[in-house]
């Protein structure tokens, strides 16, 4: 099994039009790519895995909106602290969608996911969860993994707004996030974007749980 068609579209957009924004983060303030290309690619891969879980459980989700939100959610950052630029990132996402043929309703619903204001929106939950999962980037050493607060994750737990509860799949997804971060540590930040995508996608396909 390969990645979803929605992921393919999102990663192509990232590689061709968006990656330079996050590469600039790595040059200007984010030397370890905490909010750079590595973060965005891992989040897209985790969203692909989450989408496949919901799909096989017959749970409807407009995952394209989640992918657009992920692509833009850290675009306007100016440092690695508290995100003070969510509104600007959402506005950039909206503008991109409008300028590329999407109607205002789609552009609004996709871009406002970045603001994380609707806790009952499954598409928004995906962005929230992949951000939570990729927090493993701060605890990639084995002796630090216990510091990850897995109760914050909504996916397949008591706070999943889809109503789906599956502790085994939840544990598997957390492990996938850990594995992706650990693998990323073997790659240098100077890696070309296309090569970075190829390596991370190849690794993901070998370790994804479903």
mmCIF file with all atom_site columns, C-alpha atoms in Angstrom:
data_model
loop_
_atom_site.group_PDB
_atom_site.id
_atom_site.type_symbol
_atom_site.label_atom_id
_atom_site.label_alt_id
_atom_site.label_comp_id
_atom_site.label_asym_id
_atom_site.label_entity_id
_atom_site.label_seq_id
_atom_site.pdbx_PDB_ins_code
_atom_site.Cartn_x
_atom_site.Cartn_y
_atom_site.Cartn_z
_atom_site.occupancy
_atom_site.B_iso_or_equiv
_atom_site.pdbx_formal_charge
_atom_site.auth_seq_id
_atom_site.auth_comp_id
_atom_site.auth_asym_id
_atom_site.auth_atom_id
_atom_site.pdbx_PDB_model_num
ATOM 1   C CA . UNK A 1 1   ? 0.000   0.000  0.000  1.00 0.00 ? 1   UNK A CA 1
ATOM 2   C CA . UNK A 1 2   ? 1.259   3.480  -0.842 1.00 0.00 ? 2   UNK A CA 1
ATOM 3   C CA . UNK A 1 3   ? 0.391   6.933  0.442  1.00 0.00 ? 3   UNK A CA 1
ATOM 4   C CA . UNK A 1 4   ? -3.058  8.396  -0.225 1.00 0.00 ? 4   UNK A CA 1
ATOM 5   C CA . UNK A 1 5   ? -3.729  10.449 -3.337 1.00 0.00 ? 5   UNK A CA 1
ATOM 6   C CA . UNK A 1 6   ? -4.485  13.422 -1.083 1.00 0.00 ? 6   UNK A CA 1
ATOM 7   C CA . UNK A 1 7   ? -1.036  13.123 0.496  1.00 0.00 ? 7   UNK A CA 1
ATOM 8   C CA . UNK A 1 8   ? 0.562   12.940 -2.954 1.00 0.00 ? 8   UNK A CA 1
ATOM 9   C CA . UNK A 1 9   ? -1.124  16.196 -3.930 1.00 0.00 ? 9   UNK A CA 1
ATOM 10  C CA . UNK A 1 10  ? -0.098  17.886 -0.680 1.00 0.00 ? 10  UNK A CA 1
ATOM 11  C CA . UNK A 1 11  ? 3.539   16.792 -0.807 1.00 0.00 ? 11  UNK A CA 1
ATOM 12  C CA . UNK A 1 12  ? 3.798   17.844 -4.467 1.00 0.00 ? 12  UNK A CA 1
ATOM 13  C CA . UNK A 1 13  ? 2.512   21.293 -3.545 1.00 0.00 ? 13  UNK A CA 1
ATOM 14  C CA . UNK A 1 14  ? 4.991   21.430 -0.692 1.00 0.00 ? 14  UNK A CA 1
ATOM 15  C CA . UNK A 1 15  ? 7.921   20.438 -2.921 1.00 0.00 ? 15  UNK A CA 1
ATOM 16  C CA . UNK A 1 16  ? 7.061   22.805 -5.752 1.00 0.00 ? 16  UNK A CA 1
ATOM 17  C CA . UNK A 1 17  ? 5.671   25.932 -4.094 1.00 0.00 ? 17  UNK A CA 1
ATOM 18  C CA . UNK A 1 18  ? 5.829   25.978 -0.293 1.00 0.00 ? 18  UNK A CA 1
ATOM 19  C CA . UNK A 1 19  ? 9.039   24.336 0.929  1.00 0.00 ? 19  UNK A CA 1
ATOM 20  C CA . UNK A 1 20  ? 11.096  27.508 0.380  1.00 0.00 ? 20  UNK A CA 1
ATOM 21  C CA . UNK A 1 21  ? 9.097   29.265 3.111  1.00 0.00 ? 21  UNK A CA 1
ATOM 22  C CA . UNK A 1 22  ? 10.130  26.619 5.631  1.00 0.00 ? 22  UNK A CA 1
ATOM 23  C CA . UNK A 1 23  ? 13.667  26.426 4.287  1.00 0.00 ? 23  UNK A CA 1
ATOM 24  C CA . UNK A 1 24  ? 13.920  30.135 5.051  1.00 0.00 ? 24  UNK A CA 1
ATOM 25  C CA . UNK A 1 25  ? 12.849  29.375 8.648  1.00 0.00 ? 25  UNK A CA 1
ATOM 26  C CA . UNK A 1 26  ? 15.789  26.955 8.921  1.00 0.00 ? 26  UNK A CA 1
ATOM 27  C CA . UNK A 1 27  ? 18.167  29.677 7.720  1.00 0.00 ? 27  UNK A CA 1
ATOM 28  C CA . UNK A 1 28  ? 16.762  32.585 9.707  1.00 0.00 ? 28  UNK A CA 1
ATOM 29  C CA . UNK A 1 29  ? 15.810  31.197 13.124 1.00 0.00 ? 29  UNK A CA 1
ATOM 30  C CA . UNK A 1 30  ? 15.153  27.462 13.051 1.00 0.00 ? 30  UNK A CA 1
ATOM 31  C CA . UNK A 1 31  ? 18.512  25.751 12.542 1.00 0.00 ? 31  UNK A CA 1
ATOM 32  C CA . UNK A 1 32  ? 17.169  22.405 13.844 1.00 0.00 ? 32  UNK A CA 1
ATOM 33  C CA . UNK A 1 33  ? 13.979  22.555 11.746 1.00 0.00 ? 33  UNK A CA 1
ATOM 34  C CA . UNK A 1 34  ? 11.617  22.422 14.719 1.00 0.00 ? 34  UNK A CA 1
ATOM 35  C CA . UNK A 1 35  ? 9.108   24.313 12.583 1.00 0.00 ? 35  UNK A CA 1
ATOM 36  C CA . UNK A 1 36  ? 10.803  23.865 9.225  1.00 0.00 ? 36  UNK A CA 1
ATOM 37  C CA . UNK A 1 37  ? 10.616  21.355 6.393  1.00 0.00 ? 37  UNK A CA 1
ATOM 38  C CA . UNK A 1 38  ? 11.177  18.285 8.594  1.00 0.00 ? 38  UNK A CA 1
ATOM 39  C CA . UNK A 1 39  ? 8.222   19.227 10.796 1.00 0.00 ? 39  UNK A CA 1
ATOM 40  C CA . UNK A 1 40  ? 5.851   19.834 7.900  1.00 0.00 ? 40  UNK A CA 1
ATOM 41  C CA . UNK A 1 41  ? 6.738   16.605 6.080  1.00 0.00 ? 41  UNK A CA 1
ATOM 42  C CA . UNK A 1 42  ? 6.361   14.507 9.243  1.00 0.00 ? 42  UNK A CA 1
ATOM 43  C CA . UNK A 1 43  ? 3.007   16.170 9.976  1.00 0.00 ? 43  UNK A CA 1
ATOM 44  C CA . UNK A 1 44  ? 1.781   15.394 6.461  1.00 0.00 ? 44  UNK A CA 1
ATOM 45  C CA . UNK A 1 45  ? 2.828   11.754 6.842  1.00 0.00 ? 45  UNK A CA 1
ATOM 46  C CA . UNK A 1 46  ? 1.095   11.457 10.213 1.00 0.00 ? 46  UNK A CA 1
ATOM 47  C CA . UNK A 1 47  ? -2.039  13.013 8.713  1.00 0.00 ? 47  UNK A CA 1
ATOM 48  C CA . UNK A 1 48  ? -1.931  10.427 5.927  1.00 0.00 ? 48  UNK A CA 1
ATOM 49  C CA . UNK A 1 49  ? -1.836  7.663  8.541  1.00 0.00 ? 49  UNK A CA 1
ATOM 50  C CA . UNK A 1 50  ? -4.700  9.206  10.524 1.00 0.00 ? 50  UNK A CA 1
ATOM 51  C CA . UNK A 1 51  ? -6.746  9.580  7.362  1.00 0.00 ? 51  UNK A CA 1
ATOM 52  C CA . UNK A 1 52  ? -6.265  5.911  6.485  1.00 0.00 ? 52  UNK A CA 1
ATOM 53  C CA . UNK A 1 53  ? -7.437  4.936  9.965  1.00 0.00 ? 53  UNK A CA 1
ATOM 54  C CA . UNK A 1 54  ? -10.644 6.960  9.659  1.00 0.00 ? 54  UNK A CA 1
ATOM 55  C CA . UNK A 1 55  ? -11.194 5.732  6.115  1.00 0.00 ? 55  UNK A CA 1
ATOM 56  C CA . UNK A 1 56  ? -11.001 2.075  7.120  1.00 0.00 ? 56  UNK A CA 1
ATOM 57  C CA . UNK A 1 57  ? -13.416 2.818  9.973  1.00 0.00 ? 57  UNK A CA 1
ATOM 58  C CA . UNK A 1 58  ? -15.891 4.465  7.564  1.00 0.00 ? 58  UNK A CA 1
ATOM 59  C CA . UNK A 1 59  ? -15.518 7.878  9.200  1.00 0.00 ? 59  UNK A CA 1
ATOM 60  C CA . UNK A 1 60  ? -15.987 10.741 6.731  1.00 0.00 ? 60  UNK A CA 1
ATOM 61  C CA . UNK A 1 61  ? -13.343 13.450 6.743  1.00 0.00 ? 61  UNK A CA 1
ATOM 62  C CA . UNK A 1 62  ? -12.441 16.180 4.248  1.00 0.00 ? 62  UNK A CA 1
ATOM 63  C CA . UNK A 1 63  ? -8.744  15.458 4.658  1.00 0.00 ? 63  UNK A CA 1
ATOM 64  C CA . UNK A 1 64  ? -7.742  17.853 1.858  1.00 0.00 ? 64  UNK A CA 1
ATOM 65  C CA . UNK A 1 65  ? -8.626  20.735 4.188  1.00 0.00 ? 65  UNK A CA 1
ATOM 66  C CA . UNK A 1 66  ? -6.389  19.294 6.906  1.00 0.00 ? 66  UNK A CA 1
ATOM 67  C CA . UNK A 1 67  ? -3.515  18.936 4.453  1.00 0.00 ? 67  UNK A CA 1
ATOM 68  C CA . UNK A 1 68  ? -3.781  22.562 3.318  1.00 0.00 ? 68  UNK A CA 1
ATOM 69  C CA . UNK A 1 69  ? -3.872  23.724 6.933  1.00 0.00 ? 69  UNK A CA 1
ATOM 70  C CA . UNK A 1 70  ? -0.804  21.625 7.774  1.00 0.00 ? 70  UNK A CA 1
ATOM 71  C CA . UNK A 1 71  ? 1.089   23.016 4.781  1.00 0.00 ? 71  UNK A CA 1
ATOM 72  C CA . UNK A 1 72  ? 0.562   26.619 5.878  1.00 0.00 ? 72  UNK A CA 1
ATOM 73  C CA . UNK A 1 73  ? 0.167   26.438 9.665  1.00 0.00 ? 73  UNK A CA 1
ATOM 74  C CA . UNK A 1 74  ? 3.710   27.586 10.542 1.00 0.00 ? 74  UNK A CA 1
ATOM 75  C CA . UNK A 1 75  ? 4.398   29.532 7.358  1.00 0.00 ? 75  UNK A CA 1
ATOM 76  C CA . UNK A 1 76  ? 4.445   32.994 8.926  1.00 0.00 ? 76  UNK A CA 1
ATOM 77  C CA . UNK A 1 77  ? 6.414   32.141 12.051 1.00 0.00 ? 77  UNK A CA 1
ATOM 78  C CA . UNK A 1 78  ? 9.289   34.401 13.006 1.00 0.00 ? 78  UNK A CA 1
ATOM 79  C CA . UNK A 1 79  ? 10.728  32.313 15.832 1.00 0.00 ? 79  UNK A CA 1
ATOM 80  C CA . UNK A 1 80  ? 10.368  28.970 17.623 1.00 0.00 ? 80  UNK A CA 1
ATOM 81  C CA . UNK A 1 81  ? 8.528   30.205 20.699 1.00 0.00 ? 81  UNK A CA 1
ATOM 82  C CA . UNK A 1 82  ? 4.788   30.620 21.149 1.00 0.00 ? 82  UNK A CA 1
ATOM 83  C CA . UNK A 1 83  ? 3.089   30.892 17.776 1.00 0.00 ? 83  UNK A CA 1
ATOM 84  C CA . UNK A 1 84  ? 2.028   34.538 17.560 1.00 0.00 ? 84  UNK A CA 1
ATOM 85  C CA . UNK A 1 85  ? 1.474   34.351 13.806 1.00 0.00 ? 85  UNK A CA 1
ATOM 86  C CA . UNK A 1 86  ? -1.406  31.888 13.396 1.00 0.00 ? 86  UNK A CA 1
ATOM 87  C CA . UNK A 1 87  ? -3.728  34.542 11.962 1.00 0.00 ? 87  UNK A CA 1
ATOM 88  C CA . UNK A 1 88  ? -1.116  35.556 9.406  1.00 0.00 ? 88  UNK A CA 1
ATOM 89  C CA . UNK A 1 89  ? -0.515  31.916 8.441  1.00 0.00 ? 89  UNK A CA 1
ATOM 90  C CA . UNK A 1 90  ? -4.269  31.362 8.082  1.00 0.00 ? 90  UNK A CA 1
ATOM 91  C CA . UNK A 1 91  ? -4.552  34.465 5.911  1.00 0.00 ? 91  UNK A CA 1
ATOM 92  C CA . UNK A 1 92  ? -1.731  33.218 3.679  1.00 0.00 ? 92  UNK A CA 1
ATOM 93  C CA . UNK A 1 93  ? -3.482  29.859 3.317  1.00 0.00 ? 93  UNK A CA 1
ATOM 94  C CA . UNK A 1 94  ? -6.767  31.575 2.428  1.00 0.00 ? 94  UNK A CA 1
ATOM 95  C CA . UNK A 1 95  ? -5.101  33.777 -0.160 1.00 0.00 ? 95  UNK A CA 1
ATOM 96  C CA . UNK A 1 96  ? -3.338  30.829 -1.764 1.00 0.00 ? 96  UNK A CA 1
ATOM 97  C CA . UNK A 1 97  ? -6.564  28.830 -2.060 1.00 0.00 ? 97  UNK A CA 1
ATOM 98  C CA . UNK A 1 98  ? -8.567  31.738 -3.484 1.00 0.00 ? 98  UNK A CA 1
ATOM 99  C CA . UNK A 1 99  ? -5.820  32.519 -6.003 1.00 0.00 ? 99  UNK A CA 1
ATOM 100 C CA . UNK A 1 100 ? -5.754  28.884 -7.095 1.00 0.00 ? 100 UNK A CA 1
ATOM 101 C CA . UNK A 1 101 ? -9.401  28.422 -7.950 1.00 0.00 ? 101 UNK A CA 1
ATOM 102 C CA . UNK A 1 102 ? -11.003 27.344 -4.671 1.00 0.00 ? 102 UNK A CA 1
ATOM 103 C CA . UNK A 1 103 ? -14.256 28.969 -3.644 1.00 0.00 ? 103 UNK A CA 1
ATOM 104 C CA . UNK A 1 104 ? -14.504 31.196 -0.585 1.00 0.00 ? 104 UNK A CA 1
ATOM 105 C CA . UNK A 1 105 ? -16.322 28.572 1.493  1.00 0.00 ? 105 UNK A CA 1
ATOM 106 C CA . UNK A 1 106 ? -13.578 25.980 1.012  1.00 0.00 ? 106 UNK A CA 1
ATOM 107 C CA . UNK A 1 107 ? -10.805 28.536 1.481  1.00 0.00 ? 107 UNK A CA 1
ATOM 108 C CA . UNK A 1 108 ? -12.366 29.819 4.703  1.00 0.00 ? 108 UNK A CA 1
ATOM 109 C CA . UNK A 1 109 ? -13.022 26.395 6.229  1.00 0.00 ? 109 UNK A CA 1
ATOM 110 C CA . UNK A 1 110 ? -9.535  25.119 5.374  1.00 0.00 ? 110 UNK A CA 1
ATOM 111 C CA . UNK A 1 111 ? -7.595  28.194 6.477  1.00 0.00 ? 111 UNK A CA 1
ATOM 112 C CA . UNK A 1 112 ? -9.458  28.681 9.777  1.00 0.00 ? 112 UNK A CA 1
ATOM 113 C CA . UNK A 1 113 ? -8.381  25.172 10.814 1.00 0.00 ? 113 UNK A CA 1
ATOM 114 C CA . UNK A 1 114 ? -5.015  26.805 11.544 1.00 0.00 ? 114 UNK A CA 1
ATOM 115 C CA . UNK A 1 115 ? -6.620  28.875 14.322 1.00 0.00 ? 115 UNK A CA 1
ATOM 116 C CA . UNK A 1 116 ? -7.682  25.687 16.180 1.00 0.00 ? 116 UNK A CA 1
ATOM 117 C CA . UNK A 1 117 ? -10.888 27.275 17.434 1.00 0.00 ? 117 UNK A CA 1
ATOM 118 C CA . UNK A 1 118 ? -13.432 24.511 16.684 1.00 0.00 ? 118 UNK A CA 1
ATOM 119 C CA . UNK A 1 119 ? -12.843 21.490 18.913 1.00 0.00 ? 119 UNK A CA 1
ATOM 120 C CA . UNK A 1 120 ? -15.651 19.541 17.214 1.00 0.00 ? 120 UNK A CA 1
ATOM 121 C CA . UNK A 1 121 ? -14.136 19.712 13.730 1.00 0.00 ? 121 UNK A CA 1
ATOM 122 C CA . UNK A 1 122 ? -12.413 16.456 12.756 1.00 0.00 ? 122 UNK A CA 1
ATOM 123 C CA . UNK A 1 123 ? -10.345 18.154 10.043 1.00 0.00 ? 123 UNK A CA 1
ATOM 124 C CA . UNK A 1 124 ? -9.087  20.610 12.649 1.00 0.00 ? 124 UNK A CA 1
ATOM 125 C CA . UNK A 1 125 ? -8.422  17.788 15.093 1.00 0.00 ? 125 UNK A CA 1
ATOM 126 C CA . UNK A 1 126 ? -6.020  16.259 12.562 1.00 0.00 ? 126 UNK A CA 1
ATOM 127 C CA . UNK A 1 127 ? -3.873  19.411 12.536 1.00 0.00 ? 127 UNK A CA 1
ATOM 128 C CA . UNK A 1 128 ? -3.982  19.565 16.319 1.00 0.00 ? 128 UNK A CA 1
ATOM 129 C CA . UNK A 1 129 ? -3.012  15.899 16.661 1.00 0.00 ? 129 UNK A CA 1
ATOM 130 C CA . UNK A 1 130 ? -0.139  15.876 14.184 1.00 0.00 ? 130 UNK A CA 1
ATOM 131 C CA . UNK A 1 131 ? 1.300   18.936 15.916 1.00 0.00 ? 131 UNK A CA 1
ATOM 132 C CA . UNK A 1 132 ? 0.986   17.147 19.270 1.00 0.00 ? 132 UNK A CA 1
ATOM 133 C CA . UNK A 1 133 ? 2.545   13.974 17.858 1.00 0.00 ? 133 UNK A CA 1
ATOM 134 C CA . UNK A 1 134 ? 5.472   15.760 16.261 1.00 0.00 ? 134 UNK A CA 1
ATOM 135 C CA . UNK A 1 135 ? 6.270   17.299 19.640 1.00 0.00 ? 135 UNK A CA 1
ATOM 136 C CA . UNK A 1 136 ? 8.331   14.115 19.924 1.00 0.00 ? 136 UNK A CA 1
ATOM 137 C CA . UNK A 1 137 ? 11.050  16.119 18.158 1.00 0.00 ? 137 UNK A CA 1
ATOM 138 C CA . UNK A 1 138 ? 11.950  17.489 21.574 1.00 0.00 ? 138 UNK A CA 1
ATOM 139 C CA . UNK A 1 139 ? 12.114  14.038 23.210 1.00 0.00 ? 139 UNK A CA 1
ATOM 140 C CA . UNK A 1 140 ? 13.746  11.843 20.587 1.00 0.00 ? 140 UNK A CA 1
ATOM 141 C CA . UNK A 1 141 ? 16.318  10.312 22.949 1.00 0.00 ? 141 UNK A CA 1
ATOM 142 C CA . UNK A 1 142 ? 15.129  7.038  24.570 1.00 0.00 ? 142 UNK A CA 1
ATOM 143 C CA . UNK A 1 143 ? 15.609  8.400  28.078 1.00 0.00 ? 143 UNK A CA 1
ATOM 144 C CA . UNK A 1 144 ? 13.413  11.393 27.277 1.00 0.00 ? 144 UNK A CA 1
ATOM 145 C CA . UNK A 1 145 ? 10.430  9.705  25.609 1.00 0.00 ? 145 UNK A CA 1
ATOM 146 C CA . UNK A 1 146 ? 8.471   9.445  28.865 1.00 0.00 ? 146 UNK A CA 1
ATOM 147 C CA . UNK A 1 147 ? 8.224   13.236 28.863 1.00 0.00 ? 147 UNK A CA 1
ATOM 148 C CA . UNK A 1 148 ? 5.794   13.174 25.927 1.00 0.00 ? 148 UNK A CA 1
ATOM 149 C CA . UNK A 1 149 ? 2.284   13.880 27.235 1.00 0.00 ? 149 UNK A CA 1
ATOM 150 C CA . UNK A 1 150 ? 0.228   11.342 25.298 1.00 0.00 ? 150 UNK A CA 1
ATOM 151 C CA . UNK A 1 151 ? -2.996  12.398 27.051 1.00 0.00 ? 151 UNK A CA 1
ATOM 152 C CA . UNK A 1 152 ? -2.964  15.534 24.888 1.00 0.00 ? 152 UNK A CA 1
ATOM 153 C CA . UNK A 1 153 ? -3.550  13.406 21.801 1.00 0.00 ? 153 UNK A CA 1
ATOM 154 C CA . UNK A 1 154 ? -7.218  13.218 20.768 1.00 0.00 ? 154 UNK A CA 1
ATOM 155 C CA . UNK A 1 155 ? -6.901  10.542 18.079 1.00 0.00 ? 155 UNK A CA 1
ATOM 156 C CA . UNK A 1 156 ? -8.792  7.321  18.865 1.00 0.00 ? 156 UNK A CA 1
ATOM 157 C CA . UNK A 1 157 ? -9.141  8.301  22.512 1.00 0.00 ? 157 UNK A CA 1
ATOM 158 C CA . UNK A 1 158 ? -11.965 9.567  24.742 1.00 0.00 ? 158 UNK A CA 1
ATOM 159 C CA . UNK A 1 159 ? -11.704 13.064 23.261 1.00 0.00 ? 159 UNK A CA 1
ATOM 160 C CA . UNK A 1 160 ? -11.724 12.055 19.592 1.00 0.00 ? 160 UNK A CA 1
ATOM 161 C CA . UNK A 1 161 ? -14.592 14.075 18.110 1.00 0.00 ? 161 UNK A CA 1
ATOM 162 C CA . UNK A 1 162 ? -15.321 11.246 15.632 1.00 0.00 ? 162 UNK A CA 1
ATOM 163 C CA . UNK A 1 163 ? -16.338 9.033  18.543 1.00 0.00 ? 163 UNK A CA 1
ATOM 164 C CA . UNK A 1 164 ? -13.827 6.356  17.515 1.00 0.00 ? 164 UNK A CA 1
ATOM 165 C CA . UNK A 1 165 ? -11.957 4.715  20.407 1.00 0.00 ? 165 UNK A CA 1
ATOM 166 C CA . UNK A 1 166 ? -9.044  2.356  19.736 1.00 0.00 ? 166 UNK A CA 1
ATOM 167 C CA . UNK A 1 167 ? -6.201  2.235  22.249 1.00 0.00 ? 167 UNK A CA 1
ATOM 168 C CA . UNK A 1 168 ? -4.082  -0.104 20.147 1.00 0.00 ? 168 UNK A CA 1
ATOM 169 C CA . UNK A 1 169 ? -4.171  2.150  17.091 1.00 0.00 ? 169 UNK A CA 1
ATOM 170 C CA . UNK A 1 170 ? -3.531  5.156  19.310 1.00 0.00 ? 170 UNK A CA 1
ATOM 171 C CA . UNK A 1 171 ? -0.388  3.514  20.700 1.00 0.00 ? 171 UNK A CA 1
ATOM 172 C CA . UNK A 1 172 ? 0.751   2.542  17.207 1.00 0.00 ? 172 UNK A CA 1
ATOM 173 C CA . UNK A 1 173 ? 0.374   6.103  15.949 1.00 0.00 ? 173 UNK A CA 1
ATOM 174 C CA . UNK A 1 174 ? 2.395   7.480  18.856 1.00 0.00 ? 174 UNK A CA 1
ATOM 175 C CA . UNK A 1 175 ? 5.121   4.951  18.074 1.00 0.00 ? 175 UNK A CA 1
ATOM 176 C CA . UNK A 1 176 ? 5.086   6.000  14.423 1.00 0.00 ? 176 UNK A CA 1
ATOM 177 C CA . UNK A 1 177 ? 5.592   9.628  15.439 1.00 0.00 ? 177 UNK A CA 1
ATOM 178 C CA . UNK A 1 178 ? 8.535   8.619  17.619 1.00 0.00 ? 178 UNK A CA 1
ATOM 179 C CA . UNK A 1 179 ? 10.031  6.561  14.812 1.00 0.00 ? 179 UNK A CA 1
ATOM 180 C CA . UNK A 1 180 ? 9.742   9.375  12.275 1.00 0.00 ? 180 UNK A CA 1
ATOM 181 C CA . UNK A 1 181 ? 11.482  11.811 14.596 1.00 0.00 ? 181 UNK A CA 1
ATOM 182 C CA . UNK A 1 182 ? 14.279  9.367  15.375 1.00 0.00 ? 182 UNK A CA 1
ATOM 183 C CA . UNK A 1 183 ? 14.809  8.644  11.681 1.00 0.00 ? 183 UNK A CA 1
ATOM 184 C CA . UNK A 1 184 ? 14.870  12.374 10.948 1.00 0.00 ? 184 UNK A CA 1
ATOM 185 C CA . UNK A 1 185 ? 17.810  12.730 13.312 1.00 0.00 ? 185 UNK A CA 1
ATOM 186 C CA . UNK A 1 186 ? 19.884  10.748 10.811 1.00 0.00 ? 186 UNK A CA 1
ATOM 187 C CA . UNK A 1 187 ? 19.299  13.416 8.155  1.00 0.00 ? 187 UNK A CA 1
ATOM 188 C CA . UNK A 1 188 ? 21.112  16.736 8.071  1.00 0.00 ? 188 UNK A CA 1
ATOM 189 C CA . UNK A 1 189 ? 19.163  19.968 7.827  1.00 0.00 ? 189 UNK A CA 1
ATOM 190 C CA . UNK A 1 190 ? 20.970  20.845 4.586  1.00 0.00 ? 190 UNK A CA 1
ATOM 191 C CA . UNK A 1 191 ? 19.331  17.888 2.812  1.00 0.00 ? 191 UNK A CA 1
ATOM 192 C CA . UNK A 1 192 ? 17.673  18.858 -0.470 1.00 0.00 ? 192 UNK A CA 1
ATOM 193 C CA . UNK A 1 193 ? 13.885  19.023 -0.124 1.00 0.00 ? 193 UNK A CA 1
ATOM 194 C CA . UNK A 1 194 ? 13.128  16.368 -2.734 1.00 0.00 ? 194 UNK A CA 1
ATOM 195 C CA . UNK A 1 195 ? 15.663  14.011 -1.190 1.00 0.00 ? 195 UNK A CA 1
ATOM 196 C CA . UNK A 1 196 ? 14.252  14.702 2.264  1.00 0.00 ? 196 UNK A CA 1
ATOM 197 C CA . UNK A 1 197 ? 10.749  13.867 1.052  1.00 0.00 ? 197 UNK A CA 1
ATOM 198 C CA . UNK A 1 198 ? 11.901  10.668 -0.639 1.00 0.00 ? 198 UNK A CA 1
ATOM 199 C CA . UNK A 1 199 ? 13.755  9.450  2.431  1.00 0.00 ? 199 UNK A CA 1
ATOM 200 C CA . UNK A 1 200 ? 10.967  10.218 4.886  1.00 0.00 ? 200 UNK A CA 1
ATOM 201 C CA . UNK A 1 201 ? 8.224   8.773  2.656  1.00 0.00 ? 201 UNK A CA 1
ATOM 202 C CA . UNK A 1 202 ? 10.254  5.623  2.039  1.00 0.00 ? 202 UNK A CA 1
ATOM 203 C CA . UNK A 1 203 ? 10.811  5.189  5.773  1.00 0.00 ? 203 UNK A CA 1
ATOM 204 C CA . UNK A 1 204 ? 7.138   5.865  6.545  1.00 0.00 ? 204 UNK A CA 1
ATOM 205 C CA . UNK A 1 205 ? 5.981   3.222  4.095  1.00 0.00 ? 205 UNK A CA 1
ATOM 206 C CA . UNK A 1 206 ? 8.187   0.658  5.819  1.00 0.00 ? 206 UNK A CA 1
ATOM 207 C CA . UNK A 1 207 ? 6.985   1.357  9.361  1.00 0.00 ? 207 UNK A CA 1
ATOM 208 C CA . UNK A 1 208 ? 3.411   2.682  9.153  1.00 0.00 ? 208 UNK A CA 1
ATOM 209 C CA . UNK A 1 209 ? 1.039   0.535  11.206 1.00 0.00 ? 209 UNK A CA 1
ATOM 210 C CA . UNK A 1 210 ? -1.845  0.254  8.694  1.00 0.00 ? 210 UNK A CA 1
#
